[in-house]
Coordinates of C-alpha atoms in Angstrom, one line a residue:
Chain A
M1 CA 51.7 111.8 102.0
T2 CA 55.2 110.2 101.8
K3 CA 58.5 110.8 100.1
L4 CA 61.4 108.6 99.1
V5 CA 64.9 109.8 100.1
T6 CA 67.6 108.3 98.0
A7 CA 71.3 108.8 98.8
V8 CA 74.4 107.6 97.0
I9 CA 77.4 107.9 99.4
K10 CA 80.9 106.7 100.1
P11 CA 80.7 103.1 101.5
F12 CA 82.6 103.8 104.7
K13 CA 80.1 106.5 105.7
L14 CA 77.2 104.1 105.9
D15 CA 77.6 103.5 109.6
D16 CA 77.6 107.2 110.4
V17 CA 74.5 107.8 108.2
K18 CA 72.7 104.8 109.8
A19 CA 73.5 106.2 113.3
A20 CA 72.2 109.7 112.3
L21 CA 69.0 108.3 111.0
E22 CA 68.5 106.2 114.1
V23 CA 68.7 109.4 116.2
L24 CA 65.9 110.8 114.1
G25 CA 63.8 107.8 114.8
V26 CA 63.8 106.5 111.2
Q27 CA 62.1 103.0 111.3
G28 CA 63.7 101.3 108.3
L29 CA 65.9 101.7 105.2
T30 CA 67.3 99.7 102.3
V31 CA 70.9 99.6 101.4
S32 CA 72.5 98.4 98.1
E33 CA 76.1 98.3 96.9
V34 CA 76.3 100.1 93.6
Q35 CA 78.8 101.4 91.1
G36 CA 78.9 104.7 89.3
F37 CA 80.7 108.0 88.7
G38 CA 80.1 111.7 89.2
R39 CA 82.6 114.5 89.1
Q40 CA 85.0 112.3 91.0
K41 CA 85.3 110.2 87.7
G42 CA 87.5 107.2 87.8
H43 CA 91.2 106.7 88.3
T44 CA 94.0 104.6 86.7
E45 CA 95.5 101.5 88.2
V46 CA 98.4 99.3 87.2
Y47 CA 98.4 95.6 87.7
R48 CA 101.1 93.3 86.4
G49 CA 102.3 96.0 84.1
A50 CA 98.8 96.6 82.5
E51 CA 97.3 100.0 83.0
Y52 CA 93.5 100.1 83.6
V53 CA 91.1 103.0 83.8
V54 CA 88.5 102.3 86.5
D55 CA 85.6 104.6 85.7
L56 CA 82.9 103.2 87.9
V57 CA 83.7 103.5 91.6
P58 CA 82.0 101.5 94.3
K59 CA 79.3 103.4 96.3
V60 CA 76.5 102.6 98.7
K61 CA 72.9 103.6 97.8
I62 CA 70.5 104.2 100.7
E63 CA 66.7 104.4 100.3
V64 CA 64.5 105.7 103.1
L65 CA 60.7 106.2 103.0
V66 CA 59.6 109.1 105.1
S67 CA 56.5 111.2 105.8
D68 CA 56.4 114.6 104.2
E69 CA 57.1 116.5 107.4
D70 CA 60.2 114.5 108.2
A71 CA 61.7 114.6 104.6
T72 CA 63.9 117.7 104.9
K73 CA 65.2 116.6 108.3
V74 CA 66.2 113.2 107.0
V75 CA 67.9 114.7 103.9
D76 CA 69.8 117.1 106.0
A77 CA 70.9 114.4 108.5
I78 CA 72.2 112.2 105.6
V79 CA 74.1 115.1 104.0
E80 CA 75.6 116.0 107.4
A81 CA 76.7 112.5 108.3
A82 CA 78.0 111.5 104.8
R83 CA 80.1 114.6 104.2
T84 CA 83.9 114.3 104.2
G85 CA 84.4 117.5 102.2
K86 CA 86.4 115.6 99.6
I87 CA 85.4 114.8 96.0
G88 CA 83.2 111.7 95.6
D89 CA 80.9 112.3 98.7
G90 CA 77.8 111.5 96.6
K91 CA 74.3 112.9 96.3
V92 CA 71.0 112.9 98.1
W93 CA 67.7 113.4 96.4
L94 CA 64.0 113.5 97.3
T95 CA 61.1 112.1 95.2
P96 CA 57.4 112.0 95.9
V97 CA 55.8 108.6 96.4
E98 CA 52.5 108.0 94.7
A99 CA 51.4 105.1 96.9
L100 CA 52.9 103.1 99.7
V101 CA 51.6 99.9 101.3
R102 CA 52.9 97.9 104.2
V103 CA 52.6 94.3 103.0
R104 CA 51.8 92.6 106.3
T105 CA 48.9 94.8 107.4
G106 CA 47.8 96.6 104.2
E107 CA 48.3 100.0 105.9
R108 CA 48.7 102.8 103.3
D109 CA 50.8 106.0 102.8
A110 CA 51.9 107.8 106.0
D111 CA 50.6 104.9 108.2
A112 CA 52.9 102.5 106.3
V113 CA 56.1 104.5 106.9
Chain B
M1 CA 122.1 58.6 112.5
D2 CA 121.1 58.8 108.8
G3 CA 117.6 58.1 109.9
Y4 CA 117.8 61.1 112.2
Y5 CA 119.0 63.3 109.3
A6 CA 116.3 62.0 107.0
W7 CA 113.7 62.8 109.7
M8 CA 115.1 66.3 110.2
L9 CA 114.9 67.1 106.5
I10 CA 111.2 66.1 106.4
A11 CA 110.5 67.8 109.8
T12 CA 112.0 71.1 108.6
A13 CA 110.0 71.0 105.3
I14 CA 106.7 70.4 107.1
V15 CA 107.4 73.1 109.7
L16 CA 107.9 75.4 106.7
M17 CA 104.5 74.2 105.4
M18 CA 103.0 75.4 108.7
T19 CA 103.6 79.0 107.8
T20 CA 103.2 78.7 104.0
P21 CA 100.5 77.8 103.5
A22 CA 98.9 76.3 106.6
L23 CA 98.8 79.3 108.9
A24 CA 98.0 81.6 105.9
I25 CA 95.0 79.4 105.1
F26 CA 93.9 79.1 108.7
Y27 CA 94.0 82.8 109.3
G28 CA 92.8 83.7 105.8
G29 CA 89.6 81.8 106.3
M30 CA 88.9 83.6 109.5
T31 CA 89.1 87.1 108.1
R32 CA 86.4 88.9 106.1
S33 CA 86.3 88.2 102.4
K34 CA 87.8 91.7 101.7
S35 CA 90.9 91.0 103.8
V36 CA 92.0 87.4 102.9
L37 CA 94.9 88.2 100.6
N38 CA 96.4 90.7 103.0
M39 CA 96.1 88.2 105.9
M40 CA 97.8 85.4 103.8
M41 CA 100.5 87.8 102.6
M42 CA 101.4 88.6 106.2
S43 CA 102.3 85.0 106.7
Y44 CA 104.1 84.6 103.4
I45 CA 106.1 87.8 103.8
S46 CA 107.1 86.6 107.3
M47 CA 108.8 83.6 105.7
G48 CA 110.4 85.8 103.1
V49 CA 111.8 88.4 105.5
V50 CA 112.6 86.3 108.5
G51 CA 114.2 83.6 106.3
I52 CA 116.8 86.2 105.1
V53 CA 117.3 87.8 108.5
F54 CA 117.8 84.4 110.1
V55 CA 120.7 83.3 108.0
L56 CA 122.3 86.8 108.1
W57 CA 122.3 87.4 111.8
G58 CA 119.5 85.4 113.4
W59 CA 121.4 82.2 113.9
S60 CA 124.4 84.1 115.3
E61 CA 122.2 86.0 117.7
G62 CA 120.3 83.0 118.9
W63 CA 122.7 80.1 118.7
G64 CA 126.1 81.8 118.0
G65 CA 127.2 82.0 121.6
D66 CA 130.8 81.0 121.7
G67 CA 130.9 80.9 117.9
A68 CA 130.4 77.2 117.7
G69 CA 126.8 76.9 118.8
N70 CA 127.6 76.1 122.4
G71 CA 126.1 79.0 124.2
N72 CA 127.7 81.9 126.1
E73 CA 125.6 82.1 129.3
H74 CA 124.9 85.7 128.5
L75 CA 121.6 87.6 128.1
I76 CA 122.4 88.2 124.4
A77 CA 124.8 86.9 121.8
S78 CA 126.5 88.8 119.0
P79 CA 124.7 89.1 115.7
F80 CA 128.1 89.5 114.0
K81 CA 130.1 86.5 115.2
M82 CA 128.5 84.0 112.9
F83 CA 127.0 86.5 110.4
G84 CA 125.9 84.8 107.2
L85 CA 126.4 81.4 108.9
H86 CA 130.1 82.0 109.2
G87 CA 131.7 78.9 110.7
V88 CA 128.6 76.7 110.5
S89 CA 129.4 73.3 109.0
H90 CA 127.3 72.0 106.1
G91 CA 126.3 69.1 108.4
N92 CA 124.7 71.6 110.7
Y93 CA 122.7 73.5 108.0
I94 CA 119.6 71.4 108.5
Y95 CA 119.5 72.4 112.2
V96 CA 119.9 76.1 111.2
L97 CA 117.0 75.7 108.7
F98 CA 114.8 73.9 111.3
Q99 CA 115.2 76.9 113.6
L100 CA 114.7 79.3 110.7
T101 CA 111.2 77.9 110.1
F102 CA 110.4 78.3 113.8
A103 CA 111.4 82.0 113.8
A104 CA 109.3 82.6 110.6
I105 CA 106.1 81.0 112.0
T106 CA 106.4 82.8 115.4
A107 CA 106.5 86.1 113.6
A108 CA 103.7 85.1 111.3
L109 CA 101.5 84.0 114.3
I110 CA 101.4 87.6 115.5
S111 CA 99.7 88.8 112.3
G112 CA 96.3 87.3 113.2
A113 CA 95.9 89.7 116.1
I114 CA 96.1 92.8 113.8
A115 CA 94.2 91.5 110.8
D116 CA 92.4 93.8 108.4
R117 CA 93.9 97.1 109.4
V118 CA 97.7 97.4 109.1
K119 CA 99.8 98.8 106.3
F120 CA 101.8 96.1 104.6
S121 CA 104.8 98.3 104.7
A122 CA 104.6 98.7 108.5
W123 CA 104.4 94.9 108.9
V124 CA 107.4 94.4 106.6
I125 CA 109.4 96.9 108.8
F126 CA 108.2 95.4 112.0
L127 CA 109.2 91.8 111.1
P128 CA 113.1 92.1 111.1
I129 CA 113.1 94.5 114.0
W130 CA 110.9 92.2 116.1
V131 CA 112.8 89.0 115.4
T132 CA 116.1 90.7 116.1
I133 CA 115.0 92.3 119.4
C134 CA 112.5 89.8 120.7
Y135 CA 112.7 86.4 119.1
F136 CA 116.4 85.7 118.7
P137 CA 117.3 86.8 122.3
V138 CA 114.5 84.8 123.9
A139 CA 115.4 81.7 121.8
H140 CA 119.1 82.3 122.8
N141 CA 118.1 82.4 126.5
V142 CA 115.9 79.3 126.4
W143 CA 117.5 77.1 123.8
G144 CA 120.8 78.7 122.7
G145 CA 122.8 78.4 126.0
G146 CA 122.0 81.9 127.1
W147 CA 121.7 83.4 130.6
L148 CA 118.2 82.1 131.5
A149 CA 119.2 78.5 130.7
T150 CA 122.0 78.7 133.2
K151 CA 119.8 80.2 135.9
L152 CA 116.8 77.9 135.6
D153 CA 118.0 74.4 136.0
G154 CA 115.3 71.9 135.1
E155 CA 113.2 74.4 133.0
Q156 CA 111.5 72.5 130.2
D157 CA 110.4 74.0 126.9
Y158 CA 110.6 71.1 124.4
A159 CA 109.5 72.9 121.3
G160 CA 108.6 76.5 122.1
G161 CA 106.0 77.2 124.7
T162 CA 107.9 80.3 125.8
V163 CA 110.0 81.0 122.7
V164 CA 107.2 80.6 120.2
H165 CA 103.7 80.8 121.7
I166 CA 104.0 83.0 124.8
N167 CA 106.4 85.1 122.7
A168 CA 104.0 85.6 119.8
G169 CA 101.0 85.9 122.1
I170 CA 102.5 88.7 124.3
A171 CA 103.8 90.5 121.2
A172 CA 100.3 90.3 119.7
L173 CA 98.8 91.8 122.9
A174 CA 101.3 94.7 122.8
L175 CA 100.6 95.4 119.1
I176 CA 96.8 95.3 119.7
L177 CA 97.1 97.8 122.5
V178 CA 99.3 100.2 120.5
I179 CA 97.5 99.9 117.1
G180 CA 93.9 99.8 118.3
P181 CA 90.8 98.1 116.9
R182 CA 89.3 97.7 113.5
V183 CA 86.6 100.1 112.2
G184 CA 83.4 98.6 113.5
F185 CA 84.9 96.4 116.2
R186 CA 82.2 95.4 118.8
K187 CA 79.5 96.9 116.4
E188 CA 79.7 94.5 113.5
P189 CA 79.9 90.7 113.8
M190 CA 83.1 90.3 111.7
K191 CA 82.5 86.6 111.2
P192 CA 85.0 84.3 109.4
H193 CA 84.3 84.4 105.6
N194 CA 85.3 80.8 104.8
L195 CA 85.6 78.2 107.6
T196 CA 86.4 75.4 105.1
L197 CA 89.7 77.2 104.6
T198 CA 90.2 77.5 108.4
M199 CA 89.5 73.7 108.9
I200 CA 92.0 72.8 106.2
G201 CA 94.5 75.2 107.7
A202 CA 94.0 73.7 111.2
G203 CA 94.5 70.2 109.8
L204 CA 97.7 71.1 107.9
L205 CA 99.0 72.8 111.1
W206 CA 98.3 69.7 113.0
M207 CA 100.3 67.6 110.5
G208 CA 103.1 70.2 110.4
W209 CA 103.3 70.3 114.2
Y210 CA 104.8 66.8 114.2
G211 CA 107.8 68.3 112.5
F212 CA 107.7 71.1 115.0
N213 CA 107.4 69.0 118.2
V214 CA 108.8 65.6 117.2
G215 CA 111.6 67.3 115.2
S216 CA 112.6 69.2 118.3
I217 CA 114.8 66.2 119.3
V218 CA 117.7 68.2 118.0
F219 CA 121.5 67.5 118.1
T220 CA 124.3 69.2 116.2
A221 CA 126.6 67.5 113.7
D222 CA 129.4 68.4 116.0
N223 CA 127.9 66.2 118.7
F224 CA 127.8 63.3 116.2
A225 CA 131.4 63.9 115.2
D226 CA 132.6 63.5 118.8
G227 CA 132.8 59.8 118.6
N228 CA 129.0 59.5 118.0
V229 CA 128.2 61.2 121.3
L230 CA 124.7 62.4 121.2
D231 CA 124.5 64.5 124.3
P232 CA 127.7 65.7 125.9
K233 CA 125.9 65.8 129.3
T234 CA 124.5 62.3 129.3
G235 CA 127.1 60.8 127.0
V236 CA 124.5 58.6 125.2
V237 CA 126.2 56.8 122.3
G238 CA 125.7 54.2 119.6
A239 CA 122.9 51.8 120.1
A240 CA 121.7 54.0 123.0
F241 CA 121.3 56.8 120.5
S242 CA 118.9 54.7 118.4
A243 CA 116.9 53.7 121.5
Q244 CA 116.6 57.3 122.7
F245 CA 115.8 58.6 119.2
Q246 CA 113.0 56.0 118.8
G247 CA 111.7 56.3 122.3
E248 CA 111.7 60.0 122.5
T249 CA 110.1 60.6 119.1
G250 CA 107.4 58.0 120.1
V251 CA 106.5 59.9 123.2
T252 CA 106.5 63.3 121.6
F253 CA 104.4 62.1 118.7
L254 CA 101.9 60.4 121.0
N255 CA 101.6 63.4 123.4
T256 CA 101.2 65.8 120.4
T257 CA 98.4 63.7 119.1
I258 CA 96.5 63.0 122.3
A259 CA 96.7 66.5 123.8
T260 CA 95.3 67.9 120.5
C261 CA 92.4 65.5 120.6
A262 CA 91.7 66.4 124.2
A263 CA 91.8 70.1 123.5
M264 CA 89.4 69.9 120.5
L265 CA 87.0 68.0 122.8
G266 CA 87.5 70.4 125.7
W267 CA 86.8 73.5 123.5
L268 CA 83.7 72.0 121.9
V269 CA 82.3 70.9 125.3
V270 CA 82.7 74.5 126.6
E271 CA 81.0 75.9 123.5
R272 CA 78.1 73.4 123.7
L273 CA 77.5 74.2 127.3
V274 CA 78.1 78.0 127.2
H275 CA 76.8 79.0 123.8
G276 CA 74.6 76.0 122.9
K277 CA 76.4 74.8 119.7
A278 CA 79.7 73.1 118.9
T279 CA 81.2 75.1 116.0
A280 CA 83.6 74.3 113.2
L281 CA 85.6 77.3 114.2
G282 CA 85.7 75.9 117.8
A283 CA 87.1 72.6 116.6
A284 CA 89.8 74.3 114.5
S285 CA 90.7 76.6 117.4
G286 CA 90.7 73.8 119.9
I287 CA 93.1 71.8 117.7
V288 CA 95.5 74.8 117.7
A289 CA 95.1 75.4 121.4
G290 CA 96.0 71.8 122.1
L291 CA 99.0 71.9 119.8
V292 CA 100.2 75.2 121.4
A293 CA 99.9 73.8 125.0
I294 CA 101.6 70.5 124.3
T295 CA 104.5 72.2 122.4
P296 CA 106.6 72.9 125.6
A297 CA 105.3 69.8 127.3
C298 CA 105.5 67.0 124.7
G299 CA 108.8 65.7 126.1
A300 CA 107.9 66.3 129.7
V301 CA 104.6 64.4 130.3
N302 CA 103.1 60.9 129.9
L303 CA 99.8 59.9 128.3
V304 CA 97.7 61.2 131.3
G305 CA 99.7 64.4 131.4
A306 CA 99.0 65.0 127.7
I307 CA 95.3 64.6 128.2
V308 CA 95.4 67.0 131.1
V309 CA 97.5 69.6 129.2
G310 CA 95.3 69.4 126.1
G311 CA 92.0 69.3 127.9
V312 CA 92.8 72.2 130.2
A313 CA 94.2 74.3 127.4
G314 CA 91.1 73.6 125.2
I315 CA 88.8 74.7 128.0
L316 CA 90.8 77.7 129.1
C317 CA 91.3 79.0 125.6
A318 CA 87.6 78.6 124.7
L319 CA 86.8 80.8 127.7
A320 CA 89.6 83.2 127.1
V321 CA 88.7 84.1 123.5
G322 CA 85.5 85.8 124.8
L323 CA 87.4 88.2 126.9
K324 CA 88.3 90.5 124.0
N325 CA 84.7 91.6 123.6
K326 CA 84.3 92.2 127.3
L327 CA 87.6 94.0 127.7
G328 CA 87.5 95.8 124.4
Y329 CA 90.8 94.9 122.8
D330 CA 90.6 93.8 119.2
D331 CA 92.5 90.5 119.1
S332 CA 91.1 89.8 115.7
L333 CA 91.8 86.1 115.2
D334 CA 92.4 85.3 118.9
V335 CA 96.2 85.1 118.9
V336 CA 96.3 86.2 122.6
G337 CA 93.4 83.9 123.5
V338 CA 95.0 80.9 121.9
H339 CA 98.7 81.3 121.8
L340 CA 99.4 83.4 125.0
V341 CA 96.8 81.5 127.1
G342 CA 97.6 78.1 125.6
G343 CA 101.3 78.7 125.8
V344 CA 101.1 79.8 129.5
A345 CA 98.9 76.8 130.3
G346 CA 101.3 74.3 128.7
T347 CA 104.3 75.9 130.2
L348 CA 102.9 76.0 133.8
L349 CA 101.2 72.6 133.7
I350 CA 104.6 71.1 133.1
G351 CA 105.3 72.1 136.7
L352 CA 102.4 70.0 137.8
V353 CA 102.3 66.9 135.5
S354 CA 105.9 66.6 134.3
T355 CA 107.1 63.1 135.1
S356 CA 110.5 61.3 135.1
D357 CA 109.0 58.6 132.9
A358 CA 109.1 61.1 130.0
P359 CA 112.2 62.0 128.1
G360 CA 112.6 65.2 130.1
G361 CA 113.2 63.1 133.2
I362 CA 111.8 65.6 135.7
D363 CA 109.0 65.0 138.2
G364 CA 106.6 67.8 138.7
L365 CA 104.4 68.6 141.7
F366 CA 101.9 65.8 141.2
Y367 CA 104.7 63.2 140.7
G368 CA 106.5 64.0 143.9
G369 CA 109.0 66.4 142.5
G370 CA 108.0 69.3 144.7
W371 CA 107.6 72.9 143.7
H372 CA 110.9 73.3 141.9
S373 CA 109.6 72.5 138.4
L374 CA 106.6 74.9 138.7
K375 CA 108.9 77.6 140.0
V376 CA 111.3 77.5 137.1
Q377 CA 108.5 77.2 134.5
F378 CA 106.9 80.3 136.0
L379 CA 110.1 82.2 135.9
A380 CA 110.7 81.3 132.2
M381 CA 107.2 82.4 131.4
G382 CA 107.7 85.7 133.3
F383 CA 111.0 86.3 131.5
T384 CA 109.4 85.9 128.1
I385 CA 106.4 88.0 128.9
L386 CA 108.5 90.9 130.4
W387 CA 111.2 90.8 127.7
T388 CA 108.9 90.7 124.7
G389 CA 106.0 92.6 126.2
I390 CA 108.1 95.6 127.0
L391 CA 110.3 95.6 123.9
T392 CA 107.4 94.9 121.4
T393 CA 105.6 97.9 122.9
V394 CA 108.6 100.1 122.2
I395 CA 108.9 98.8 118.6
A396 CA 105.2 99.3 118.1
L397 CA 105.3 102.9 119.4
L398 CA 108.3 103.7 117.3
I399 CA 106.5 102.6 114.1
K400 CA 103.2 104.2 115.2
F401 CA 104.9 107.7 115.5
T402 CA 107.0 107.4 112.4
I403 CA 105.4 105.7 109.4
G404 CA 102.2 104.8 111.2
W405 CA 100.4 101.4 111.4
K406 CA 96.9 101.8 110.2
I407 CA 95.4 102.2 106.7
K408 CA 92.7 104.9 106.3
P409 CA 89.3 104.0 107.8
E410 CA 87.7 104.2 104.4
A411 CA 90.2 101.8 103.0
E412 CA 89.5 99.4 105.9
V413 CA 85.8 99.5 105.1
E414 CA 86.3 99.0 101.4
G415 CA 88.8 96.3 102.0
I416 CA 92.5 96.1 102.8
D417 CA 93.2 93.6 100.0
F418 CA 92.4 96.2 97.3
D419 CA 93.9 99.1 99.2
Q420 CA 97.2 97.5 100.0
H421 CA 97.7 95.0 97.2
G422 CA 95.4 96.1 94.3
E423 CA 93.8 92.7 94.3
T424 CA 90.7 90.9 95.7
A425 CA 90.5 87.3 96.7
Y426 CA 87.2 86.6 95.0
D427 CA 86.0 88.1 91.7
W428 CA 82.3 87.4 91.7
G429 CA 82.1 88.4 88.0
S430 CA 79.5 91.1 88.4
S431 CA 77.6 92.1 85.3
L432 CA 79.3 95.5 85.6
A433 CA 82.8 94.1 85.7
G434 CA 83.2 94.6 81.9
S435 CA 82.2 98.2 81.9
G436 CA 83.7 99.1 85.3
A437 CA 87.3 99.1 84.0
H438 CA 89.1 98.9 80.8
L439 CA 92.7 98.7 79.6
V440 CA 94.3 101.9 78.6
K441 CA 96.1 100.2 75.7
E442 CA 94.5 97.1 74.4
G443 CA 96.8 94.1 74.1
V444 CA 99.5 95.3 76.5

């Protein structure tokens, strides 16, 4: 069976995470630019004398489909590569995938990873 | 004579336009969308800072010499003698301002080499130090009656091949080597975000360059006052003045145009043959390469010479801009590849294709003048490269080990515009924009 690894990380750490996943032999991933907040919360900014609270900060979301046996390794690799030790480093989570199909060939589940 | 003054007023205004906005637009289009404003600000702030420095001590350091603008034959001139334009007549102000715009754009040219990664504060500190230590002394030596001018009889730099382009190009190289590359250099493509801006910028630069080159037929009001004598050495007066003014501006205007056409074609031919496609960025860069190369040569060559200078510069620069990827130095917007290489090409080609038919009146190697012209051109080039190369490295290292040059890597990735200026060039109006931020007090 297969799992979905989802990670929300600091944007500038994307390159490091990509490199770490390539080392593991991960075949593909999906990246989106997202906004949100966690414990980091937002911050205030002043522009032309007006003060703003920015409560959604830009992050990058990575989604990787992996086989069950690779899942923990991939999660650990992302955590390791994305960590700066400062607040706002993000989160990584793992969810089961009920069905997975490769569109071109029709292969299913672990074969489609 | 009134015609000459009218022309100089216009020439000065359009050279100012070359920095703000032409160069800012040209460079801004070539950066990534997250770095446009910072790139444009680096040009604008050059005008702001260098403009003030120039009238305080720049003019004195470059053209002060004996205190009346006649040179002192020394390596440097005092920044204090004519501080704040002390002793400069109102009739000479336009000549001061014309030179002011040259100093501002030369400093601004450097910024393209260090795009996307440098603290705005570091650039603002670098500007006055660099023009004081590198630009004004080199200008003094080449144009202001300094030491070099007395040693190199027959050296020709009509509008700034050494003072402007080799100077900016070698300073750019020194900064790149000290500051280092952008995050992701040689891994990400880092393509220009808006080439329409770059094409508009290149066109505006081309137009402004007529002020730059054709306006470089420069005399001082003191020369006019001396019984209408134009040039104390040749003693051209009266009707001869008009004839020279019209003839010389005609030649420099023609050469500036034709060399630029040839360079654009040369660059595009190289691209088509080597990479398979003629690009818009190639046309814009070719235009600038041609303008750079003809800058020192526009008063030294004839029509054939202009085509040679432009064509060779276009081809050489098109090949040179690929070197940064092979050698691994991040000359972000090709300031070294275009201004240093183009400036060297134009400066040295004078030694070959200069002709006594042109206003400069000197025959180069191909016109039977022997090796002398090439030799003095080479020495002027070497002087500029050594002076500015060494001193810019020292300035760059001082800034590196005090306040530091670079912004944080994460700020670079997320965009220098927001990090350094709190703004972004393009607000795409994302559906989250409303909820992403709100005013602390409504209606402030």
